[in-house]
Short mmCIF file of C-alpha atoms in Angstrom, two decimals:
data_model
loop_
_atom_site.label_atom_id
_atom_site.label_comp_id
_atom_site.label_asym_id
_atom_site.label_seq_id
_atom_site.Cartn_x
_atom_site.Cartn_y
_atom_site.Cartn_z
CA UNK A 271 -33.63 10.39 11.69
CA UNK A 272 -34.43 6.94 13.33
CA UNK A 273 -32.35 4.18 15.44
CA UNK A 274 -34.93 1.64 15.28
CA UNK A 275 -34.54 -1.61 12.96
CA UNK A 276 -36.41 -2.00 10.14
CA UNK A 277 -39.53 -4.26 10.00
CA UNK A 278 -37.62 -6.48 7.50
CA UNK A 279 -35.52 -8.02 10.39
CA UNK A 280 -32.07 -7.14 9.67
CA UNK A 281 -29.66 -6.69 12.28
CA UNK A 282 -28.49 -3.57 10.92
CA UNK A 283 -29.69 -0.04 12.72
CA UNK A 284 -30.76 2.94 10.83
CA UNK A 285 -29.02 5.86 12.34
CA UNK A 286 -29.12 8.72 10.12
CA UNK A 287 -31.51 9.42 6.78
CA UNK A 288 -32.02 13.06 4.83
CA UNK A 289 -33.38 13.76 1.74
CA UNK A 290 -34.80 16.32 -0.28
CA UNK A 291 -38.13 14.07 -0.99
CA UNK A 292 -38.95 10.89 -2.05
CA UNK A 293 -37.15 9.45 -4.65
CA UNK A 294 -39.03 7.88 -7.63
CA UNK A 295 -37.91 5.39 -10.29
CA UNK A 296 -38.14 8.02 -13.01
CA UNK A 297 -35.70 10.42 -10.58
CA UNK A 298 -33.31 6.92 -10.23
CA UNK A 299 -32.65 7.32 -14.14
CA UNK A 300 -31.18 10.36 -13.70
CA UNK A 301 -29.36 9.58 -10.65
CA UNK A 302 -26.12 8.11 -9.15
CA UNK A 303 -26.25 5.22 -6.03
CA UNK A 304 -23.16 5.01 -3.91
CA UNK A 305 -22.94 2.27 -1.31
CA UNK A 306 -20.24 2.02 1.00
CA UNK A 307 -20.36 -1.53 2.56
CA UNK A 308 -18.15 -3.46 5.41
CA UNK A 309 -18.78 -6.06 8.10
CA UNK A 310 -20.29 -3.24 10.61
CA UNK A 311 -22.15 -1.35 8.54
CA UNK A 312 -23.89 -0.21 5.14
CA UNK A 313 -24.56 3.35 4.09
CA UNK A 314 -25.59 4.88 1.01
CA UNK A 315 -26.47 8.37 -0.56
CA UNK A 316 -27.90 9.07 -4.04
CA UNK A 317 -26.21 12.40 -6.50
CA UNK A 318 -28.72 14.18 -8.87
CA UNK A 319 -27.48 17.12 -10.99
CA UNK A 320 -24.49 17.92 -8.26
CA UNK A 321 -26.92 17.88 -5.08
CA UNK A 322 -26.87 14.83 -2.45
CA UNK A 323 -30.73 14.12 -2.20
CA UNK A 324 -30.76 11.29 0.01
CA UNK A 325 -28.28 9.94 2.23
CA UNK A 326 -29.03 6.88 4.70
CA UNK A 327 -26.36 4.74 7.14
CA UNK A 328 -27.15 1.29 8.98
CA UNK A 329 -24.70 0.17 11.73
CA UNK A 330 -24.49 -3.40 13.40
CA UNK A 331 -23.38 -3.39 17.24
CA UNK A 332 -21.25 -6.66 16.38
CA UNK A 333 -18.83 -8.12 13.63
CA UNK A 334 -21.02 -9.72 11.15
CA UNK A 335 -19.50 -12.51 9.22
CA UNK A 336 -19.49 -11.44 4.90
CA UNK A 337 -22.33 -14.15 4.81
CA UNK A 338 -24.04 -12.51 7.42
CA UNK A 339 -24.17 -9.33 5.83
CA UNK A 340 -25.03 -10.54 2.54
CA UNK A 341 -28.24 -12.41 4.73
CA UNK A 342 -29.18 -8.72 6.04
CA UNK A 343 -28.57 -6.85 2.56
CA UNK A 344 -30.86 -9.00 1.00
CA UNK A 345 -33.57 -8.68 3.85
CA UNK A 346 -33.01 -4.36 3.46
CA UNK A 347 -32.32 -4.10 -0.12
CA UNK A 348 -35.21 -5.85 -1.21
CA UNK A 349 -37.74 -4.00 0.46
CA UNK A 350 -36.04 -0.50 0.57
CA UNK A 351 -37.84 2.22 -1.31
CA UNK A 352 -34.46 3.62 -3.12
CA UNK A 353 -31.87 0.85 -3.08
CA UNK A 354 -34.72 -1.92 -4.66
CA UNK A 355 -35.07 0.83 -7.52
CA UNK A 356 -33.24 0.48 -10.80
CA UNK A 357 -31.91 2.49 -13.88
CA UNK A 358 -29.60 4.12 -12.04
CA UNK A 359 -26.98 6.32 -14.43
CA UNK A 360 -24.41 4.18 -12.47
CA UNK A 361 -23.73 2.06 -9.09
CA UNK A 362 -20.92 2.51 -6.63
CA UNK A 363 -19.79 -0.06 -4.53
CA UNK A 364 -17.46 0.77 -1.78
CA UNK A 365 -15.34 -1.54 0.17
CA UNK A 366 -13.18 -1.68 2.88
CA UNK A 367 -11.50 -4.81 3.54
CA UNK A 368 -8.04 -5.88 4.47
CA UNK A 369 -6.64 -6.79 1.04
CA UNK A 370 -5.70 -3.78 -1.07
CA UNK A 371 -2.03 -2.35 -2.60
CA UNK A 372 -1.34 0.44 -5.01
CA UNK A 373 0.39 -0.43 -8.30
CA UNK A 374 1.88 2.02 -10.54
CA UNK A 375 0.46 2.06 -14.12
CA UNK A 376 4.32 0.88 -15.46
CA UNK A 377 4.21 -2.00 -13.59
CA UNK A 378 0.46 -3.08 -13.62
CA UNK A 379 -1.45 -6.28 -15.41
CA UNK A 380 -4.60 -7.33 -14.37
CA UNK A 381 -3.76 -10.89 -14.96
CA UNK A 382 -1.22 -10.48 -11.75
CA UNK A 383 -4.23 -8.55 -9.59
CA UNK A 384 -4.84 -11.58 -7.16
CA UNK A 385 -0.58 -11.97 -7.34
CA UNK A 386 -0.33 -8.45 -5.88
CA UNK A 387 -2.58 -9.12 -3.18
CA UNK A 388 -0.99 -12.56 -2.01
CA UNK A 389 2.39 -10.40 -2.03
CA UNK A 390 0.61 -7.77 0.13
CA UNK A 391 -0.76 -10.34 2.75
CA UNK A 392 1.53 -13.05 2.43
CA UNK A 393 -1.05 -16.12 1.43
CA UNK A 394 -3.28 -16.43 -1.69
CA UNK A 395 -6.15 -14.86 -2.24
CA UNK A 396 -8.95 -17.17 -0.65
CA UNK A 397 -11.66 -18.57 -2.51
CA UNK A 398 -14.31 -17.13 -1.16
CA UNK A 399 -12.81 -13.28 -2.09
CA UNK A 400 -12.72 -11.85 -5.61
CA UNK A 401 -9.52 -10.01 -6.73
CA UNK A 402 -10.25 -6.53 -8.49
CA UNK A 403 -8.88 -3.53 -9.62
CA UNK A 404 -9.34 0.05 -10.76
CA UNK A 405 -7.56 2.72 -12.34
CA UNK A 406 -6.75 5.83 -10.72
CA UNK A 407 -5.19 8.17 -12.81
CA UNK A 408 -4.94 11.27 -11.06
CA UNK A 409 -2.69 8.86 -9.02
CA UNK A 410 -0.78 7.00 -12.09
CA UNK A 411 -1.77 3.99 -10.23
CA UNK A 412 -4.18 1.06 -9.85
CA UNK A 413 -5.93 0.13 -6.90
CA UNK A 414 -6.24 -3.35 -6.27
CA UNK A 415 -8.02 -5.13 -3.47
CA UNK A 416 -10.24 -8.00 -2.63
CA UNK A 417 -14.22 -8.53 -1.54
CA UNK A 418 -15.97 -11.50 -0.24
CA UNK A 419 -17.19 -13.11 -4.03
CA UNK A 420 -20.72 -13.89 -2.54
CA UNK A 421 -21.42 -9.71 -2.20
CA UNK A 422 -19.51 -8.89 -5.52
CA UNK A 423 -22.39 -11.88 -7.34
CA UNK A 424 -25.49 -10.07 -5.41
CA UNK A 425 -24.37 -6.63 -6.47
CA UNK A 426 -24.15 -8.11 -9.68
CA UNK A 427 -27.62 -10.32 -10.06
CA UNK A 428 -29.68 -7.28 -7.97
CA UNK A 429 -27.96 -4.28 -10.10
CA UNK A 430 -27.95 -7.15 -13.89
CA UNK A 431 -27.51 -4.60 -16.95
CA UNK A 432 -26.89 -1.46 -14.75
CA UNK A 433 -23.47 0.85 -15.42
CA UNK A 434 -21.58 -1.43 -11.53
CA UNK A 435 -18.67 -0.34 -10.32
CA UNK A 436 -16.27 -1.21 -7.43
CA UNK A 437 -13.99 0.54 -5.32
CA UNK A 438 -11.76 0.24 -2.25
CA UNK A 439 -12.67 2.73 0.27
CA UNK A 440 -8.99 3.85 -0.26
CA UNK A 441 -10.07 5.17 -3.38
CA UNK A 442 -12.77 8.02 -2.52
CA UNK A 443 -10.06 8.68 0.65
CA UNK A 444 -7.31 9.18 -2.07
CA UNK A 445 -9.64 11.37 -4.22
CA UNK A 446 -10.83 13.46 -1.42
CA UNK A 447 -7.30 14.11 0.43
CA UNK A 448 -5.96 14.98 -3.44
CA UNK A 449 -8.64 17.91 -3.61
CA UNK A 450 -8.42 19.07 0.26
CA UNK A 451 -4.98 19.12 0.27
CA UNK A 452 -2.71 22.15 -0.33
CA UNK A 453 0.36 21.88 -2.99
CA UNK A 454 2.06 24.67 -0.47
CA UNK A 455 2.28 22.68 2.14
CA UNK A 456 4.73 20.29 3.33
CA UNK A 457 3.28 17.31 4.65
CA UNK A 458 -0.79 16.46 5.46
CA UNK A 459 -1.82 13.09 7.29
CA UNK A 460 -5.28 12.01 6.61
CA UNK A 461 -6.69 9.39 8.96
CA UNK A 462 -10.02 7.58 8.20
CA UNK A 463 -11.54 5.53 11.27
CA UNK A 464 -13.67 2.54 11.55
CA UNK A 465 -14.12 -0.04 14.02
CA UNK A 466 -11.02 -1.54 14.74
CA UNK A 467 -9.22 0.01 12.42
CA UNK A 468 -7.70 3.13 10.77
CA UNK A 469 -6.34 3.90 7.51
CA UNK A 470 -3.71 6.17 7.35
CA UNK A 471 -2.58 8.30 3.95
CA UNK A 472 0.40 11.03 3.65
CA UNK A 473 0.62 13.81 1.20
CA UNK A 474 3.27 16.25 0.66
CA UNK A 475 2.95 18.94 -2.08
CA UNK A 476 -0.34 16.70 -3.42
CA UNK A 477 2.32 13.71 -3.99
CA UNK A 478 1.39 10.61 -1.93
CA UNK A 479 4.05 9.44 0.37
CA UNK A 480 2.13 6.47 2.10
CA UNK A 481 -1.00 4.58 2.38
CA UNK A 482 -1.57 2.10 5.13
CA UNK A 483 -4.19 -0.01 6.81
CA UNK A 484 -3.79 -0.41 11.14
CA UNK A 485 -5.91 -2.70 13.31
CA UNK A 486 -5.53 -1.49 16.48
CA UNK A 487 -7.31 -2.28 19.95
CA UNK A 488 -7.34 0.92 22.01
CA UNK A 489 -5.75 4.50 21.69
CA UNK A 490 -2.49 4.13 22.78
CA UNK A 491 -2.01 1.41 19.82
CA UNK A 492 -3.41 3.47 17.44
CA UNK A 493 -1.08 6.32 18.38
CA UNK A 494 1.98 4.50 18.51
CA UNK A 495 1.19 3.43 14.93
CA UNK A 496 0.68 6.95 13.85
CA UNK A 497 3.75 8.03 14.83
CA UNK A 498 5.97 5.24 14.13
CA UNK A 499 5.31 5.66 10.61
CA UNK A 500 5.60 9.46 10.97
CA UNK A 501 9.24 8.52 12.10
CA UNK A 502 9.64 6.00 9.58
CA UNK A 503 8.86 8.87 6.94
CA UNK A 504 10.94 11.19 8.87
CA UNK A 505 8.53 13.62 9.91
CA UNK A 506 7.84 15.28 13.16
CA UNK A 507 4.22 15.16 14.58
CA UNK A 508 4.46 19.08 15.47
CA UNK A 509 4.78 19.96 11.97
CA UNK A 510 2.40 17.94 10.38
CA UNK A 511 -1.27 18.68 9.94
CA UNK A 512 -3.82 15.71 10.45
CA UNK A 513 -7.48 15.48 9.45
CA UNK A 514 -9.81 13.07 10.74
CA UNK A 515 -12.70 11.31 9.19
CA UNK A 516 -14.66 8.60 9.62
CA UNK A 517 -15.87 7.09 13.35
CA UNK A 518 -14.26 9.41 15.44
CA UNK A 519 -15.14 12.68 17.44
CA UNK A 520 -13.63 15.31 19.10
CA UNK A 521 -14.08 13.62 22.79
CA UNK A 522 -13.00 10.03 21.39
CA UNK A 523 -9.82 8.74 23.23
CA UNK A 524 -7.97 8.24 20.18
CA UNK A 525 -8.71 12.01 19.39
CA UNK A 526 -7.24 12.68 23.16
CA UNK A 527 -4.20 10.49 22.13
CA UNK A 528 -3.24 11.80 19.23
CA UNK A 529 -3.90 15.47 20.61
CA UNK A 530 -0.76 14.78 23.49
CA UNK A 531 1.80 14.30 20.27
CA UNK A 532 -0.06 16.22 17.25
CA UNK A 533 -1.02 19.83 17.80
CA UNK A 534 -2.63 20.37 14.57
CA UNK A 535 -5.71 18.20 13.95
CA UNK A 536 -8.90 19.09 12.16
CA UNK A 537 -11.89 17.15 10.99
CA UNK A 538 -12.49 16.85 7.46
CA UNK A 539 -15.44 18.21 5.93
CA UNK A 540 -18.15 16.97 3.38
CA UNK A 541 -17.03 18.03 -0.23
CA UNK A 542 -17.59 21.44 -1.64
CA UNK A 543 -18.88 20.38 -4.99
CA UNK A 544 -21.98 18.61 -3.74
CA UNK A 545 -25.65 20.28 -2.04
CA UNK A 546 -27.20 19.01 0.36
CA UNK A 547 -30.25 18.72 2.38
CA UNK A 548 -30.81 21.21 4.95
CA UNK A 549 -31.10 18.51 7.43
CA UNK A 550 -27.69 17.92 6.57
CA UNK A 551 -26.23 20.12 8.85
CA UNK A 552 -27.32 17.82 11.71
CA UNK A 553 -24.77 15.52 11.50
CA UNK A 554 -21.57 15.14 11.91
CA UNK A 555 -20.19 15.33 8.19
CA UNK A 556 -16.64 13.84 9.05
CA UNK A 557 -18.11 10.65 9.18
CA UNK A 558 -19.20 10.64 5.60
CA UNK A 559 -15.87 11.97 4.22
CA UNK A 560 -15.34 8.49 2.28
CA UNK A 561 -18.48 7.73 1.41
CA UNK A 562 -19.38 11.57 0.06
CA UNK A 563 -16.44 11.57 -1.91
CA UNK A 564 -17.50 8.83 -4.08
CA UNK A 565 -18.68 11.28 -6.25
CA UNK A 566 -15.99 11.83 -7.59
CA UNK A 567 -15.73 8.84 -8.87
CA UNK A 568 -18.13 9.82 -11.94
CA UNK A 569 -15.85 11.98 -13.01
CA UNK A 570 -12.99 9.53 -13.26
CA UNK A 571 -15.31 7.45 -15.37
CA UNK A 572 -16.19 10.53 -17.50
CA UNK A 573 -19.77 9.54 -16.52
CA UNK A 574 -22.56 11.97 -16.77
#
């Protein structure tokens, strides 16, 4: 592992790598790239033949504007000795930004994708974000959400003629939750940190109930959110189970918060159907629930 920056200048911090070995442009031909990307920080891992064989995050100690992470991508990508390879079977890019909704396929066209999101926030899209969407039909539903346009054209001119794809972090959370979750059960609340926010998803009996996005400044917020939607839903915090994921621990505050109202939390784990590096099992895997999970995402495609 290393915490130092790289000798390309970017303001990002490398704070975890694994692999199984270097990684070659022949092995890239044969491989999948999954980037999850957002204005604190980048991370990546690469799938051959069902194993993870390398997995790398960066993290910024400030909110980077989308212009100045698109100025640090191209100072890492460039010189980076798996993400400046090409040939990849496919690319996944990963977002998390403000903008998303869930349409049902009945009521879905993709000419109305930037119409749903100005109904979701309440302005138009801006010009400087693209609309997207993507199918999820394990869900009946599309995801649609929004990215800063100058990211969505440099995944596009660095990755030209390459199988691109592009999700909302929402997406690999859905995915994930779907296969973790019980159909006995009642009711299962997954909650997937970052900085400054949380997003929030409800399950009962494998049928999603809700799926949210909450800025929130300390614990206490974050808690109250939790379980005013709980109450909105009309569930009890006693008999629901939550799992964790993302930048949180067990000796976080918001982890101490919720603990006072919710008596049955977990973390979630890295997916089953995956190998990984031995070195793996140094890190904490919660954190890469999302981001590991975007594996499934070839099979949605009916790649590979």
């Amino acid at each position: 592992m290393s915490n130092t920056n790289l000798k390309s200048g970017t303001k990002w911090v490398r704070t975890a790598l694994v692999s199984r070995g270097g990684l070659t442009q022949a092995l890239a031909y044969h491989s999948y790239l999954h980037i999850e990307i957002s204005e604190f920080r980048l991370r990546f891992f690469v799938a051959q033949a069902g194993e993870c064989v390398w997995l790398e995050d960066y993290a910024s100690d400030m909110f980077l504007t989308p212009h100045q992470v698109l100025e640090n991508l191209k100072l890492l990508v460039f010189d980076h000795p798996v993400l400046a390879l090409t040939g990849w079977k496919a690319i996944h890019i990963t977002v998390s930004t403000d903008g998303f909704t869930l349409i049902p396929d009945s009521l879905f066209r993709k000419e109305y994708a930037a119409r749903y999101l100005q109904l979701t926030q309440g302005h138009p899209v801006l010009a400087t974000n693209k609309a997207l969407h993507e199918h999820l039909p394990a869900l009946g539903m599309y995801s649609v959400f929004q990215m800063p346009a100058e990211w969505w054209n440099f995944f596009q001119d660095h990755f030209a003629l390459q199988p691109l794809f592009f999700s909302h972090i929402c997406t690999p959370l859905l995915l994930g939750a779907l296969r973790k979750t019980d159909a006995s059960k009642d009711t299962q609340v997954f909650l997937q940190f970052q900085e400054g926010f949380f997003i929030a998803l409800v399950l009962e009996k494998k049928k999603l109930q809700f799926c949210n996005r909450f800025r929130f400044h300390n614990p206490e917020e974050a808690t109250f959110f939790v379980l005013s939607f709980l109450n909105e839903l009309n569930y009890l915090p006693e008999g629901v189970e939550l799992c964790l994921s993302g930048e949180t621990t067990p000796f976080s505050g918001v982890f101490g918060e919720l603990a006072r109202f919710l008596p049955h939390i977990f973390f979630a784990k890295k997916p089953r159907q995956l190998a990984y590096p031995d070195e793996f099992e140094d890190l904490a895997d919660h954190r890469y629930f999302a981001l590991l999970n975007c594996y499934e995402l070839s099979g949605l495609r009916g790649e590979g």
